[in-house]
PDB file of C-alpha atoms in Angstrom:
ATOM      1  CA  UNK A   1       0.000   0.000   0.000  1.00 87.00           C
ATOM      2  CA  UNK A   2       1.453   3.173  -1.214  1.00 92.00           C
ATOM      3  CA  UNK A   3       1.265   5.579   2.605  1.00 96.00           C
ATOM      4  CA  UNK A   4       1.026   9.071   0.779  1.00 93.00           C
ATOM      5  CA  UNK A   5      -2.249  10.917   1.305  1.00 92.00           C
ATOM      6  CA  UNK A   6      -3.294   7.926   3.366  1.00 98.00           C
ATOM      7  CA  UNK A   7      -5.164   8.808   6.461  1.00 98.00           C
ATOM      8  CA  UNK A   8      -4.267   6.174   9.507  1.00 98.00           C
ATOM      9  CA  UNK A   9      -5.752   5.702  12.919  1.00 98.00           C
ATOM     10  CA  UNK A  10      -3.740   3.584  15.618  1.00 98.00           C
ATOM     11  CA  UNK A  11      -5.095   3.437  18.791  1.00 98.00           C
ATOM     12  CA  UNK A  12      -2.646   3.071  22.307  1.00 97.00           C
ATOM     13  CA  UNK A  13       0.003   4.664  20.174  1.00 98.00           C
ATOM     14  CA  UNK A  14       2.280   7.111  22.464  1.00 97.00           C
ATOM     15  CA  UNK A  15       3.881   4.339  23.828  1.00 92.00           C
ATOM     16  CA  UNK A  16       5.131   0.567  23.401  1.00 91.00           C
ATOM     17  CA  UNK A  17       4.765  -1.239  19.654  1.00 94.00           C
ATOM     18  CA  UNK A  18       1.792   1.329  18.739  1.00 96.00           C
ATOM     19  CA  UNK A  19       4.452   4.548  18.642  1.00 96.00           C
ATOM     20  CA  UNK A  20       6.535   2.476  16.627  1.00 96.00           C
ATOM     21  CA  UNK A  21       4.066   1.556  14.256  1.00 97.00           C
ATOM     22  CA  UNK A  22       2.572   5.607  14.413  1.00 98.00           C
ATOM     23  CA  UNK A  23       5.965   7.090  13.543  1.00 97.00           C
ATOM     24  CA  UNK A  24       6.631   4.332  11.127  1.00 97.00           C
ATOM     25  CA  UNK A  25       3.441   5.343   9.179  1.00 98.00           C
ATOM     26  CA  UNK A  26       4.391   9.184   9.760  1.00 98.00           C
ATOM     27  CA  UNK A  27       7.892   8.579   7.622  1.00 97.00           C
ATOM     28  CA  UNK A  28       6.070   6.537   4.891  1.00 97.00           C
ATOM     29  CA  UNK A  29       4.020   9.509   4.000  1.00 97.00           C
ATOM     30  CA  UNK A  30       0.720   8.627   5.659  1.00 98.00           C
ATOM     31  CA  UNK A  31      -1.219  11.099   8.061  1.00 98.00           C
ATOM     32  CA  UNK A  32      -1.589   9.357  11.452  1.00 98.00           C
ATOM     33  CA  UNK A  33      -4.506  10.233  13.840  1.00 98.00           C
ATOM     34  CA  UNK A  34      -2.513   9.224  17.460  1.00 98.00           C
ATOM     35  CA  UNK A  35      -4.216   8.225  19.836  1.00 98.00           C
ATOM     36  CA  UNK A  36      -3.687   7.791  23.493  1.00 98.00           C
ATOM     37  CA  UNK A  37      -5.134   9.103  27.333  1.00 97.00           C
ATOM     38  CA  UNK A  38      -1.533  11.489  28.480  1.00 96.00           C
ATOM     39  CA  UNK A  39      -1.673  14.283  26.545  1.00 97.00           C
ATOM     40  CA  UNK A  40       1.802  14.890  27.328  1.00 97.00           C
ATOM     41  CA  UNK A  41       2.729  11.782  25.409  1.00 97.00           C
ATOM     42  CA  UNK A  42       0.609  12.663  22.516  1.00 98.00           C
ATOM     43  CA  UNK A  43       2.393  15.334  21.780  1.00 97.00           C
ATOM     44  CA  UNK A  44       5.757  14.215  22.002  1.00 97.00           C
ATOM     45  CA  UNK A  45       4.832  11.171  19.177  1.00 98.00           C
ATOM     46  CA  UNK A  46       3.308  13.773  16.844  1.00 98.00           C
ATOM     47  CA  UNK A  47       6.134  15.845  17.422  1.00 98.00           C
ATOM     48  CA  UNK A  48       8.400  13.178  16.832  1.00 97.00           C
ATOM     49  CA  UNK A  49       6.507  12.181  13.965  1.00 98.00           C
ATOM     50  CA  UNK A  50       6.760  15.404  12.500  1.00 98.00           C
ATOM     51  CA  UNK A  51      10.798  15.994  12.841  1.00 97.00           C
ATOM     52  CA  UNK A  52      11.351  13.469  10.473  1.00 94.00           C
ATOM     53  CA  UNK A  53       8.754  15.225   8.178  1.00 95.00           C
ATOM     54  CA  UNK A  54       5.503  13.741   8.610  1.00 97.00           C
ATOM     55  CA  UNK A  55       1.580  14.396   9.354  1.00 98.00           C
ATOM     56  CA  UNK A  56       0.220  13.588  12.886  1.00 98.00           C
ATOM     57  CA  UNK A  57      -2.508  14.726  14.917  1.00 98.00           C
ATOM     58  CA  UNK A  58      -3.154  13.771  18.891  1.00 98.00           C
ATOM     59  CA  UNK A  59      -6.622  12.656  19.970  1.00 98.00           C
ATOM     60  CA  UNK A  60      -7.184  11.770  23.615  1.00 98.00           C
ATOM     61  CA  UNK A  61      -9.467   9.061  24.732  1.00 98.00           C
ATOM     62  CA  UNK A  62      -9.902   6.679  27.433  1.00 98.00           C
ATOM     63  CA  UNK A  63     -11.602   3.548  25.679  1.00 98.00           C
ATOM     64  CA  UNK A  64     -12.584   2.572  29.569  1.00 98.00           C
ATOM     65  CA  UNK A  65     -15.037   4.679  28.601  1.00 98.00           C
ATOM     66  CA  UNK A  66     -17.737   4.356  25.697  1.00 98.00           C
ATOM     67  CA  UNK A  67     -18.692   7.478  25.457  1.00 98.00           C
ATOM     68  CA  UNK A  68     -14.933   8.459  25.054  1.00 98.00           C
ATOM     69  CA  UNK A  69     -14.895   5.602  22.293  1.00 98.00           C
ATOM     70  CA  UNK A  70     -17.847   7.554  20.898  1.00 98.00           C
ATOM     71  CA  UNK A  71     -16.284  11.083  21.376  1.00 98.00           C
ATOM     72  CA  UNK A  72     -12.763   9.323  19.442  1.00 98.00           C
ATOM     73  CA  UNK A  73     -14.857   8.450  16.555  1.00 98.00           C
ATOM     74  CA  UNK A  74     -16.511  11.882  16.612  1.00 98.00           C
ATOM     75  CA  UNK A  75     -13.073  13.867  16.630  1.00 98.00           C
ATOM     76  CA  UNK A  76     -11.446  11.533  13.699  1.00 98.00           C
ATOM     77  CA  UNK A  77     -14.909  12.571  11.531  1.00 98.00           C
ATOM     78  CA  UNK A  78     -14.595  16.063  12.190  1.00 97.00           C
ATOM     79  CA  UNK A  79     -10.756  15.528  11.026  1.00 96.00           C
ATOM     80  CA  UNK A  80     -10.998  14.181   8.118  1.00 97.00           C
ATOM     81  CA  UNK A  81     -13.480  12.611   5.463  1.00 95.00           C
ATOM     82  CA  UNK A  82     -11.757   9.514   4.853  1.00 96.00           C
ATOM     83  CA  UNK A  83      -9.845   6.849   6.429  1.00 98.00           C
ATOM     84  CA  UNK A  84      -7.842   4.333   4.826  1.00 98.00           C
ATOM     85  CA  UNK A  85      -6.375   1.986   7.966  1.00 98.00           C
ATOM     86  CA  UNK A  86      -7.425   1.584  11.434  1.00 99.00           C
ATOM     87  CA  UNK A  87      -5.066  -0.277  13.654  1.00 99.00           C
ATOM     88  CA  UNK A  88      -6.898  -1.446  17.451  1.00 98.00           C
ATOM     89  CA  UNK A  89      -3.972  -1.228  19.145  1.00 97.00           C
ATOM     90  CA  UNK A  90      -4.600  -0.385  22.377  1.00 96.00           C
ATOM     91  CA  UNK A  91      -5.000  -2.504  25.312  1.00 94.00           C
ATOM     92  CA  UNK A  92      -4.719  -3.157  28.887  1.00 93.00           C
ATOM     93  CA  UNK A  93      -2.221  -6.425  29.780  1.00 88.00           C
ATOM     94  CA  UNK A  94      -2.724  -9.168  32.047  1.00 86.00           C
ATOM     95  CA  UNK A  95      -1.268  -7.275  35.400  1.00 82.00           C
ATOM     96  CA  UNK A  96       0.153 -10.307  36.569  1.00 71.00           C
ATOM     97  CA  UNK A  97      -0.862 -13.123  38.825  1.00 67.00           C
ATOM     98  CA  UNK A  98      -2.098 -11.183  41.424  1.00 71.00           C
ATOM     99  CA  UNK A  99      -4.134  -8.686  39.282  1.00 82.00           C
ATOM    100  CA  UNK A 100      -7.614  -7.546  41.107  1.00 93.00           C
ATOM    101  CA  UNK A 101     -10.907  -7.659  38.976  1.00 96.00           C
ATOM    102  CA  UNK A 102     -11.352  -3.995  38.051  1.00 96.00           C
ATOM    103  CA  UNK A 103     -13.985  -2.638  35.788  1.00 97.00           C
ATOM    104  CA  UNK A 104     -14.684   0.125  32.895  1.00 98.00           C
ATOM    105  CA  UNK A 105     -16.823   3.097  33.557  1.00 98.00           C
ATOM    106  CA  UNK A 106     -19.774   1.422  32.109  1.00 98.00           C
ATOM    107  CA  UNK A 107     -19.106  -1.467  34.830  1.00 97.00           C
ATOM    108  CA  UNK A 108     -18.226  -4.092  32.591  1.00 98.00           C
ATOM    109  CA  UNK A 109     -14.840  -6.166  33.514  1.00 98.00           C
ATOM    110  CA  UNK A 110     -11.950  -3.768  32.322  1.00 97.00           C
ATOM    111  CA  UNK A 111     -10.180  -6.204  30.071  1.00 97.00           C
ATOM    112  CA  UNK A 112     -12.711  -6.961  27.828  1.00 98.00           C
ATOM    113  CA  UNK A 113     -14.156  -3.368  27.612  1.00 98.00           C
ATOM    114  CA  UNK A 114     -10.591  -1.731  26.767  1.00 98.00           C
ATOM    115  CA  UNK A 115      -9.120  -4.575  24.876  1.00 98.00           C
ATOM    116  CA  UNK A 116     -12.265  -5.680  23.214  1.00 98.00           C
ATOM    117  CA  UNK A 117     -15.441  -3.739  23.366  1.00 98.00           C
ATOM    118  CA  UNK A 118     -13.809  -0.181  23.022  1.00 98.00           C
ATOM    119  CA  UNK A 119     -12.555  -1.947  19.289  1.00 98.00           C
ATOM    120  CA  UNK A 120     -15.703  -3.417  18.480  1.00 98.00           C
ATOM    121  CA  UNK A 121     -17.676   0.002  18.946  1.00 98.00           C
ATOM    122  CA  UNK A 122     -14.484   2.453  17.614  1.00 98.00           C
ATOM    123  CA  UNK A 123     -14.741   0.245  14.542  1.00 98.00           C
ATOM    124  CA  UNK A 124     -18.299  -0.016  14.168  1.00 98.00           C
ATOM    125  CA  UNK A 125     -18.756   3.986  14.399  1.00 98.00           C
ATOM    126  CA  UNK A 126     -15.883   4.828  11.816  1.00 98.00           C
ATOM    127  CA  UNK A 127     -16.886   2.115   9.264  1.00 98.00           C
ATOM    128  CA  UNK A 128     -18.695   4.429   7.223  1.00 97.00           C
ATOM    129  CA  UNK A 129     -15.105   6.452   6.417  1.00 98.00           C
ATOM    130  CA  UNK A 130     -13.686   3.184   5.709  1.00 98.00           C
ATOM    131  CA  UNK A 131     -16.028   2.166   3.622  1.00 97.00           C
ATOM    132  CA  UNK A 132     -15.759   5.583   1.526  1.00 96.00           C
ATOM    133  CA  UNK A 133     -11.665   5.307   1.501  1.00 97.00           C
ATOM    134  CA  UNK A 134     -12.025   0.931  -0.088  1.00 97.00           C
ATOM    135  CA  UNK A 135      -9.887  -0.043  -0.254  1.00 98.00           C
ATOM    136  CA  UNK A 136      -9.101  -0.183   3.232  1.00 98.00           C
ATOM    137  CA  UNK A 137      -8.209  -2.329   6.311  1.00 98.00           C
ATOM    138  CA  UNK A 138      -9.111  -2.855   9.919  1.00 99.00           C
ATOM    139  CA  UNK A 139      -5.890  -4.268  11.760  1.00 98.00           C
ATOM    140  CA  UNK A 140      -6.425  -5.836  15.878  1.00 98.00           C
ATOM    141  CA  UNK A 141      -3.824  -6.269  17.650  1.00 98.00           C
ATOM    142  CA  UNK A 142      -4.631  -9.377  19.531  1.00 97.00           C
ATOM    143  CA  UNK A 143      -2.725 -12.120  21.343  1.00 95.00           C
ATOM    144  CA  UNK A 144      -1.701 -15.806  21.348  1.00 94.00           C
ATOM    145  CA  UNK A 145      -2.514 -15.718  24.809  1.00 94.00           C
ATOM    146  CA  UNK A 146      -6.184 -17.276  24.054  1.00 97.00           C
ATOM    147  CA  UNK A 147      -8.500 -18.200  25.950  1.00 97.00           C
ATOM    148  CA  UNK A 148     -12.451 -19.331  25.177  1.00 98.00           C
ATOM    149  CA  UNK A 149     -15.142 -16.892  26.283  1.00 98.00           C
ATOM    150  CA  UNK A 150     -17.387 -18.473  28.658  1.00 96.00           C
ATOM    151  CA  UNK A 151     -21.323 -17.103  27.686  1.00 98.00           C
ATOM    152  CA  UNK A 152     -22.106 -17.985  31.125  1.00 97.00           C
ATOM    153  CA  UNK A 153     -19.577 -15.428  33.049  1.00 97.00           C
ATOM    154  CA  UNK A 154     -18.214 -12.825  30.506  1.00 98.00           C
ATOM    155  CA  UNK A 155     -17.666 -10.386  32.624  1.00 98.00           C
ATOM    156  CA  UNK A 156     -15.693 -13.370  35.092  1.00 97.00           C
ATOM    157  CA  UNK A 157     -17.942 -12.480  38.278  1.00 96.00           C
ATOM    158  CA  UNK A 158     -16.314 -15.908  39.743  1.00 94.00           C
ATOM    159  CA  UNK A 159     -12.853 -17.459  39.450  1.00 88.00           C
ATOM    160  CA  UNK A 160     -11.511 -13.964  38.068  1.00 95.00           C
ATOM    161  CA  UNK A 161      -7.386 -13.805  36.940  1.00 93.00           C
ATOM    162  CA  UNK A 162      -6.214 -11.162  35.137  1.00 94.00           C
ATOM    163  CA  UNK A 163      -4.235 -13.604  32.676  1.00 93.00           C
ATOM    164  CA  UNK A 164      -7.595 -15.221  32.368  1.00 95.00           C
ATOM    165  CA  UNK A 165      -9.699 -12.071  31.849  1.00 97.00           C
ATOM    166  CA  UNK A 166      -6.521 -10.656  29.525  1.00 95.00           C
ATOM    167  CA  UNK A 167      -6.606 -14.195  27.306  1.00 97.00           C
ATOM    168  CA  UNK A 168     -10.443 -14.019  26.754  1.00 98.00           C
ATOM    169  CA  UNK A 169     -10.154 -10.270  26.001  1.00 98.00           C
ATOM    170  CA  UNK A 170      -7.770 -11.126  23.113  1.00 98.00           C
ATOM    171  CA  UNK A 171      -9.992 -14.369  21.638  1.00 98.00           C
ATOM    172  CA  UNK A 172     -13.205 -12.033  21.751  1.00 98.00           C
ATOM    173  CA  UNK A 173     -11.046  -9.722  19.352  1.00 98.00           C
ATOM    174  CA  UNK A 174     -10.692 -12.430  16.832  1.00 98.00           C
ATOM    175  CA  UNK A 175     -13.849 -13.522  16.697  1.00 98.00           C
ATOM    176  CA  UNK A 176     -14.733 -10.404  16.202  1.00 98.00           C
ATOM    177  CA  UNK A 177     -12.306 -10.459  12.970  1.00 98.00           C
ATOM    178  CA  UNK A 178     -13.745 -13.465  11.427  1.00 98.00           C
ATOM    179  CA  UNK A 179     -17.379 -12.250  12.168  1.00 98.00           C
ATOM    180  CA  UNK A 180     -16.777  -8.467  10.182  1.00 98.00           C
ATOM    181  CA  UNK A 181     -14.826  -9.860   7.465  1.00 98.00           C
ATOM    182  CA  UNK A 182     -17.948 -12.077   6.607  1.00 98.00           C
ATOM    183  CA  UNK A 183     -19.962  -9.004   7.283  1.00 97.00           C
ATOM    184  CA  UNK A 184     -17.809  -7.065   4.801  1.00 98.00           C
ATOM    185  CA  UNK A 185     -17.342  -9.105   1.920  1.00 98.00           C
ATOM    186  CA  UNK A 186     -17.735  -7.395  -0.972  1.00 96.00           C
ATOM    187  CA  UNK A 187     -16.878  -3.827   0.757  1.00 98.00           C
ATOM    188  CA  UNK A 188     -13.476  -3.442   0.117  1.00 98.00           C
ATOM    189  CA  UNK A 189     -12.670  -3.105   3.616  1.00 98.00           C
ATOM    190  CA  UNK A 190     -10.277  -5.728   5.346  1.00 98.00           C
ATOM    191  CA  UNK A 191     -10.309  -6.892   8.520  1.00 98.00           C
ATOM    192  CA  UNK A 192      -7.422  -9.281   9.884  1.00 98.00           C
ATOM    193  CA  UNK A 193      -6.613 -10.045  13.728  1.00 98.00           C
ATOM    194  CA  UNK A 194      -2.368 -10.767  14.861  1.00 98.00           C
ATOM    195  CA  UNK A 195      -0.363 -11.665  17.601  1.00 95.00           C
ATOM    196  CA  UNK A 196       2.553  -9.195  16.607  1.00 92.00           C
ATOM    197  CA  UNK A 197       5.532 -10.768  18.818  1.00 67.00           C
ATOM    198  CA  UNK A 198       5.825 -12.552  22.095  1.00 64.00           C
ATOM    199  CA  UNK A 199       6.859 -10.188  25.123  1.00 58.00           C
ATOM    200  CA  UNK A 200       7.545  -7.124  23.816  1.00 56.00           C
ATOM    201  CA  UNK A 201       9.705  -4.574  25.693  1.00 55.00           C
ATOM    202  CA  UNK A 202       6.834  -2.784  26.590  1.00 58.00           C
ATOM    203  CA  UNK A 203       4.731  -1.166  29.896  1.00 62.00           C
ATOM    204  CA  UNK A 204       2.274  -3.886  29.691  1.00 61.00           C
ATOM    205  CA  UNK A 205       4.479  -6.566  29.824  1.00 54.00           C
ATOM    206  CA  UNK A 206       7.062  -5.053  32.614  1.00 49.00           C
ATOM    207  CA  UNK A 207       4.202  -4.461  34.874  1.00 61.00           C
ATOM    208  CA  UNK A 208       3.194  -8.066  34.284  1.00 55.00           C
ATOM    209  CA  UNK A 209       6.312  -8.685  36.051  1.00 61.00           C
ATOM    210  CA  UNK A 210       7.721 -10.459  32.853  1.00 59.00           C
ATOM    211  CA  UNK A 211      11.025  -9.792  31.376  1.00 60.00           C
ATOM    212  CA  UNK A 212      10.481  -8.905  27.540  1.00 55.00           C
ATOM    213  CA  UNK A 213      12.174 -10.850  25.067  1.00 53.00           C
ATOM    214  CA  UNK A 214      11.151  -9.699  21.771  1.00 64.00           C
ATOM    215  CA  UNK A 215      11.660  -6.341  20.076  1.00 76.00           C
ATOM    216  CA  UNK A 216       8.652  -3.831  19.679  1.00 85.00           C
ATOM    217  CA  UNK A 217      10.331  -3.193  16.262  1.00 87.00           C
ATOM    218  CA  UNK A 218       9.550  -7.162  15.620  1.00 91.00           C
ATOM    219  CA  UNK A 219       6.048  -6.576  16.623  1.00 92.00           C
ATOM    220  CA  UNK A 220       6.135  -3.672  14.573  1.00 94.00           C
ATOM    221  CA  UNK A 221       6.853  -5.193  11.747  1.00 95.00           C
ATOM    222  CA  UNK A 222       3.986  -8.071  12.063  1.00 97.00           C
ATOM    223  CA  UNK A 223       1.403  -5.178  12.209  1.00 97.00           C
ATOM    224  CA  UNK A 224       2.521  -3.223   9.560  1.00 98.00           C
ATOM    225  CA  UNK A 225       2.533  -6.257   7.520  1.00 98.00           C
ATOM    226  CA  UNK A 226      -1.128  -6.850   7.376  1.00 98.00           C
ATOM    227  CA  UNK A 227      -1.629  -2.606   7.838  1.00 98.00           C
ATOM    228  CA  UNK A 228       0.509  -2.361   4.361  1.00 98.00           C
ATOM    229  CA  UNK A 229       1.231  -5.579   2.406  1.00 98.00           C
ATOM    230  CA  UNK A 230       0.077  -5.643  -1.067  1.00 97.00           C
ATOM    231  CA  UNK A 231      -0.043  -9.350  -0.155  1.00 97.00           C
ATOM    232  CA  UNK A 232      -2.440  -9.080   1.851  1.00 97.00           C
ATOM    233  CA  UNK A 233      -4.767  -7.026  -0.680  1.00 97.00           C
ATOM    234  CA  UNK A 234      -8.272  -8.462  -0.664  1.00 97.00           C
ATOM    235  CA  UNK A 235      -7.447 -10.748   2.191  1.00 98.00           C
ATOM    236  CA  UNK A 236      -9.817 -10.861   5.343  1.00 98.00           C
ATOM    237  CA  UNK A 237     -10.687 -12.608   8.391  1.00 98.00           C
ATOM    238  CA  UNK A 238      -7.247 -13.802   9.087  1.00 98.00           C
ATOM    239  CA  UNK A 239      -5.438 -14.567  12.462  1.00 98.00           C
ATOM    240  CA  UNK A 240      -1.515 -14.670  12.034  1.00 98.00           C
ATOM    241  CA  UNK A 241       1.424 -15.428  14.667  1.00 96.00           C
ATOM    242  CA  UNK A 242       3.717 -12.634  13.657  1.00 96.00           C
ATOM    243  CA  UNK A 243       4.316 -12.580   9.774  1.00 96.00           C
ATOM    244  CA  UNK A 244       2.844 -16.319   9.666  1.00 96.00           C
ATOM    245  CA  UNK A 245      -0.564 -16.927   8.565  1.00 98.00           C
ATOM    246  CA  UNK A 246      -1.406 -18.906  11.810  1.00 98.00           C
ATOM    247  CA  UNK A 247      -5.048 -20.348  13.226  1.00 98.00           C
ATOM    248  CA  UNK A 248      -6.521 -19.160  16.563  1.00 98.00           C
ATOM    249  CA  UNK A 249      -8.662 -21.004  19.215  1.00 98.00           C
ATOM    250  CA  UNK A 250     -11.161 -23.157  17.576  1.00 98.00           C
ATOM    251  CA  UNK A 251     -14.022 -20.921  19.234  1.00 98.00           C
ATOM    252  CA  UNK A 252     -13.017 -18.442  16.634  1.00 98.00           C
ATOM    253  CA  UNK A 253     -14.124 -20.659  13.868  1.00 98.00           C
ATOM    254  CA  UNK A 254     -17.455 -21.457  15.405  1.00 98.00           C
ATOM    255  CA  UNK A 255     -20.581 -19.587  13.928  1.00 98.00           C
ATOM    256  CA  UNK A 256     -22.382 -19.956  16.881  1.00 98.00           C
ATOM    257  CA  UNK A 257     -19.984 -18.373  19.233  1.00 98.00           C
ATOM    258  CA  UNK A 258     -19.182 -15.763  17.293  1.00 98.00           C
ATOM    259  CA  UNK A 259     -22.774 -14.583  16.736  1.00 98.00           C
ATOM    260  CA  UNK A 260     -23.748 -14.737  20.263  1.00 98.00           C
ATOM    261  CA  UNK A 261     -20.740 -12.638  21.486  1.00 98.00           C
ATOM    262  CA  UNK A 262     -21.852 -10.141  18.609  1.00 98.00           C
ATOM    263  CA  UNK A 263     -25.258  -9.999  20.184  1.00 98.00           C
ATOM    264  CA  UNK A 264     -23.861  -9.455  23.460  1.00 98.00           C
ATOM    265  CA  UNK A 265     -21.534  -6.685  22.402  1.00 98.00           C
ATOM    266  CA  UNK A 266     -24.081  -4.765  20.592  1.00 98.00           C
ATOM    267  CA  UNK A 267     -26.406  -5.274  23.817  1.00 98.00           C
ATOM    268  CA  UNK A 268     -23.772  -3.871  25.670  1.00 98.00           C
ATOM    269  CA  UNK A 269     -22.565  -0.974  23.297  1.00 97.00           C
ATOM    270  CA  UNK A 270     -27.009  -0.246  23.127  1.00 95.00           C
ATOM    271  CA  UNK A 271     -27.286  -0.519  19.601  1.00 74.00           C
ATOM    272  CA  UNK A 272     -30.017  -2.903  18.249  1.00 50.00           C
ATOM    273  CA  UNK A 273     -28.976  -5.674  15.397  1.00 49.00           C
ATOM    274  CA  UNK A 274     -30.904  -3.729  12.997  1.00 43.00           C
ATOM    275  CA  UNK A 275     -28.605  -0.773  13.455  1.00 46.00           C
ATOM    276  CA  UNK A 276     -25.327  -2.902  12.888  1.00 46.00           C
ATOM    277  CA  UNK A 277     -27.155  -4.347   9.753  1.00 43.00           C
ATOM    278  CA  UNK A 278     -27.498  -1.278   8.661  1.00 46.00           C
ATOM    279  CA  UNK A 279     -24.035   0.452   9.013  1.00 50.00           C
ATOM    280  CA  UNK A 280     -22.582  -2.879   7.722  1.00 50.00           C
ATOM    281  CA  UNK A 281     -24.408  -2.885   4.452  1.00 48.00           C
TER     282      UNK A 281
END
């Protein structure tokens, strides 16, 4: 994909793999929309972005929030009347084995709000500039640290890790992946799902208490593969393990799973099926 006059959005980028991947962008030509909650860091990745002679604007959100998600997808519209790439980057990490179940503003467990839901709804609000830039892709950032949703305790009331809630968090985005790209066949609009490297040198995994051991330039490199690629042109509803076309938890492949947690998340997000029919066709 050819970056100049392309308009990006990566969420969770002033910091870890997702500045990498922003300033990356920024040097190939592209215009990035950062995004991020420290405004202070914001405006040190646009301004870094800039030096080396590129286009960035900050936007500050807190996707604990959905009516931050909602104000994000308001502030890229009044930005700019396309977008070409959005990259869900932004997450919150495991916290370790002794991590305490915490929850998002709209009381749902934190994990799957920020690491999930926040995607599902950022997405679902800015398809329409997607669909007016096709071609175009949708890029998540999930894991290989999977782990099957249970129906019966989503929001993991009982039994709760943060490994646990972190793992299903990262499943539920790849479901998700499969379940658009059938959604969008015919569109022009991409959607693929990644587990960029293992242990990145980055905040989330430190304060997991785990000593990184790959590169966020490795990871880097996995997301702008499937953000950029012309080999991955026309290509959708694929998980891959780095640069490797991989397959994720079986759950991902089952039709039934994946349109029950769609249900759920447009239950939770308060918009009706009919709505999502309708911005998806």
């Amino acid at each position: 994909m050819e970056l100049r006059n392309k308009t990006i959005l990566v969420t969770g980028s002033t910091d870890g793999v997702g500045r990498v991947v922003a300033e990356r962008l920024g040097a190939g030509g592209a215009h990035v929309l950062v995004h991020g909650r420290d405004e202070s860091r914001g405006k040190a990745t646009v301004a870094a972005i800039e030096a080396k002679g590129g286009k960035a604007e900050f936007l500050a959100a807190d996707l604990a929030s959905l009516a931050e998600v909602r104000r994000l997808a308001e502030a890229v519209r009044a930005r700019t009347d396309r977008l070409d790439v959005l990259i869900n980057n932004a997450g919150v990490g495991t916290g370790g084995q002794a991590a305490s179940r915490q929850v998002s503003a709209d009381g749902y467990e934190l994990r799957f709000a920020v690491n999930y839901l926040a995607g599902f709804l950022l997405t679902s609000e800015l398809l329409p500039l997607l669909k007016a830039s096709a071609p175009a892709r949708i890029v998540n950032v999930a894991s290989a640290g999977q782990q099957a949703i249970d129906f019966d305790d989503v929001m993991l009331t009982h039994s709760y890790s943060g490994v646990r809630a972190y793992c299903q968090s990262k499943l539920a985005q790849i479901l998700f992946t499969v379940d658009l790209a059938e959604q969008l066949d015919g569109t022009g609009i991409t959607v693929n799902a990644l587990h960029p490297a293992s242990y990145m040198d980055t905040t989330m995994v430190r304060q997991a208490g785990v000593t990184p051991w790959s590169s966020v330039e490795t990871g880097a490199d996995a997301i702008l593969n499937l953000a950029t690629s012309p080999a991955l042109e026309g290509r959708s509803g694929l998980y891959f393990d780095g640069q490797r076309e991989s397959r994720a938890d079986p759950q991902a492949y089952d039709e039934k799973a994946r349109r029950r947690l769609r249900a759920l998340s447009l239950e939770l997000i308060g918009q009706s099926s009919a709505t999502s029919r309708e911005k998806h066709s």
